[in-house]
mmCIF file of C-alpha atoms in Angstrom:
data_model
loop_
_atom_site.group_PDB
_atom_site.id
_atom_site.type_symbol
_atom_site.label_atom_id
_atom_site.label_comp_id
_atom_site.label_asym_id
_atom_site.label_seq_id
_atom_site.Cartn_x
_atom_site.Cartn_y
_atom_site.Cartn_z
ATOM 1 C CA MET A 788 66.125 -47.734 -16.297
ATOM 2 C CA LEU A 789 62.864 -48.971 -17.830
ATOM 3 C CA ILE A 790 61.480 -47.117 -20.850
ATOM 4 C CA ILE A 791 57.907 -47.800 -21.832
ATOM 5 C CA THR A 792 56.708 -46.796 -25.247
ATOM 6 C CA ALA A 793 53.162 -46.893 -26.483
ATOM 7 C CA THR A 794 51.726 -46.530 -29.918
ATOM 8 C CA VAL A 795 48.972 -43.948 -30.220
ATOM 9 C CA PRO A 796 46.604 -44.686 -33.110
ATOM 10 C CA GLN A 797 46.174 -41.980 -35.689
ATOM 11 C CA LEU A 798 42.734 -40.552 -34.934
ATOM 12 C CA LEU A 799 42.182 -39.482 -38.518
ATOM 13 C CA HIS A 800 42.624 -43.009 -39.839
ATOM 14 C CA MET A 801 40.588 -44.942 -37.288
ATOM 15 C CA PRO A 802 37.523 -46.757 -38.643
ATOM 16 C CA THR A 803 34.137 -45.637 -37.408
ATOM 17 C CA LYS A 804 32.053 -47.778 -35.103
ATOM 18 C CA ILE A 805 28.725 -47.183 -36.805
ATOM 19 C CA GLN A 806 27.107 -48.640 -39.907
ATOM 20 C CA VAL A 807 24.695 -46.699 -42.087
ATOM 21 C CA ILE A 808 21.410 -48.518 -42.579
ATOM 22 C CA GLU A 809 19.461 -45.755 -44.317
ATOM 23 C CA GLU A 810 19.663 -41.971 -44.455
ATOM 24 C CA GLY A 811 16.749 -39.564 -44.846
ATOM 25 C CA ILE A 812 14.094 -41.927 -43.517
ATOM 26 C CA CYS A 813 10.574 -41.247 -42.302
ATOM 27 C CA PRO A 814 10.360 -42.831 -38.830
ATOM 28 C CA ASP A 815 6.624 -43.493 -39.180
ATOM 29 C CA THR A 816 7.033 -45.667 -42.281
ATOM 30 C CA PHE A 817 10.515 -47.110 -41.603
ATOM 31 C CA ASP A 818 10.424 -50.906 -42.084
ATOM 32 C CA ASP A 819 12.717 -52.475 -39.498
ATOM 33 C CA LYS A 820 11.438 -56.054 -39.392
ATOM 34 C CA HIS A 821 14.428 -57.447 -41.316
ATOM 35 C CA LEU A 822 17.036 -55.477 -39.318
ATOM 36 C CA PRO A 823 18.928 -56.283 -36.098
ATOM 37 C CA ASN A 824 17.738 -54.780 -32.830
ATOM 38 C CA ASP A 825 20.858 -52.626 -32.431
ATOM 39 C CA VAL A 826 19.494 -50.136 -34.980
ATOM 40 C CA HIS A 827 19.156 -46.551 -33.755
ATOM 41 C CA ILE A 828 17.218 -43.646 -35.247
ATOM 42 C CA VAL A 829 19.050 -40.312 -35.101
ATOM 43 C CA THR A 830 17.008 -37.104 -35.184
ATOM 44 C CA PHE A 831 18.975 -33.988 -36.075
ATOM 45 C CA THR A 832 18.677 -30.634 -37.791
ATOM 46 C CA LYS A 833 20.765 -29.860 -40.835
ATOM 47 C CA ASP A 834 20.445 -26.596 -42.748
ATOM 48 C CA GLY A 835 17.284 -25.742 -40.802
ATOM 49 C CA LYS A 836 15.486 -28.978 -41.697
ATOM 50 C CA ARG A 837 14.765 -31.845 -39.284
ATOM 51 C CA GLN A 838 16.089 -35.152 -40.619
ATOM 52 C CA PHE A 839 16.167 -38.809 -39.562
ATOM 53 C CA ASP A 840 18.810 -41.481 -40.209
ATOM 54 C CA ALA A 841 19.019 -45.164 -39.238
ATOM 55 C CA PHE A 842 22.325 -46.604 -38.008
ATOM 56 C CA ARG A 843 23.735 -49.684 -36.344
ATOM 57 C CA ALA A 844 26.113 -49.030 -33.492
ATOM 58 C CA TYR A 845 27.437 -50.620 -30.342
ATOM 59 C CA SER A 846 26.561 -47.523 -28.310
ATOM 60 C CA LYS A 847 24.747 -44.227 -28.664
ATOM 61 C CA ALA A 848 27.981 -42.438 -27.787
ATOM 62 C CA ASP A 849 29.560 -43.742 -31.011
ATOM 63 C CA ILE A 850 26.691 -42.269 -33.027
ATOM 64 C CA PHE A 851 26.832 -38.969 -31.167
ATOM 65 C CA ASP A 852 30.580 -38.653 -31.748
ATOM 66 C CA GLU A 853 30.210 -39.258 -35.496
ATOM 67 C CA TYR A 854 27.327 -36.819 -35.887
ATOM 68 C CA TYR A 855 28.859 -34.116 -33.743
ATOM 69 C CA ASP A 856 32.028 -34.275 -35.840
ATOM 70 C CA LYS A 857 29.986 -34.297 -39.053
ATOM 71 C CA LEU A 858 27.427 -31.597 -38.202
ATOM 72 C CA GLY A 859 29.148 -29.343 -35.680
ATOM 73 C CA LYS A 860 27.485 -27.071 -33.129
ATOM 74 C CA ALA A 861 25.331 -25.214 -35.657
ATOM 75 C CA ASN A 862 23.233 -28.328 -36.462
ATOM 76 C CA PRO A 863 21.937 -29.916 -33.236
ATOM 77 C CA ILE A 864 21.308 -33.588 -32.556
ATOM 78 C CA HIS A 865 17.839 -33.858 -30.997
ATOM 79 C CA SER A 866 17.646 -37.529 -30.092
ATOM 80 C CA ILE A 867 19.094 -40.976 -30.614
ATOM 81 C CA THR A 868 16.463 -43.651 -30.023
ATOM 82 C CA SER A 869 16.976 -47.388 -29.975
ATOM 83 C CA GLY A 870 14.772 -50.450 -29.969
ATOM 84 C CA TYR A 871 14.320 -50.899 -33.696
ATOM 85 C CA GLY A 872 14.748 -54.186 -35.512
ATOM 86 C CA ASN A 873 13.651 -57.728 -34.698
ATOM 87 C CA ILE A 874 16.785 -59.832 -35.268
ATOM 88 C CA ARG A 875 19.478 -60.511 -32.670
ATOM 89 C CA PRO A 876 22.684 -58.673 -33.707
ATOM 90 C CA ASN A 877 24.866 -61.801 -33.485
ATOM 91 C CA LEU A 878 22.576 -63.539 -36.000
ATOM 92 C CA TYR A 879 22.623 -60.559 -38.357
ATOM 93 C CA GLY A 880 26.389 -60.093 -38.496
ATOM 94 C CA LYS A 881 28.977 -57.709 -37.140
ATOM 95 C CA ILE A 882 28.884 -53.997 -37.704
ATOM 96 C CA LYS A 883 30.902 -53.271 -40.816
ATOM 97 C CA ASN A 884 33.326 -50.432 -40.187
ATOM 98 C CA LYS A 885 33.900 -47.956 -42.947
ATOM 99 C CA GLU A 886 37.480 -46.801 -43.300
#
């Protein structure tokens, strides 16, 4: 008889896959020339006020997961836009996971 066991990672202790660049930005005046081109701008509502944050991430799904867990259903995520930054991500460095 063959018994296969697998280790399931603890979801509460897994590092995130996004890196905070700047919170509470104004997208019209955000200076992204010195940033990698995997920077995303997240538009969301928190406490009735529309806000914007800049993050690095491998995918938009990673950002959505973090924000949905952080904000919940009462504070909607309006958009996650990409295309910011001018430096190739591999030249800028890896995304630093917070733990």
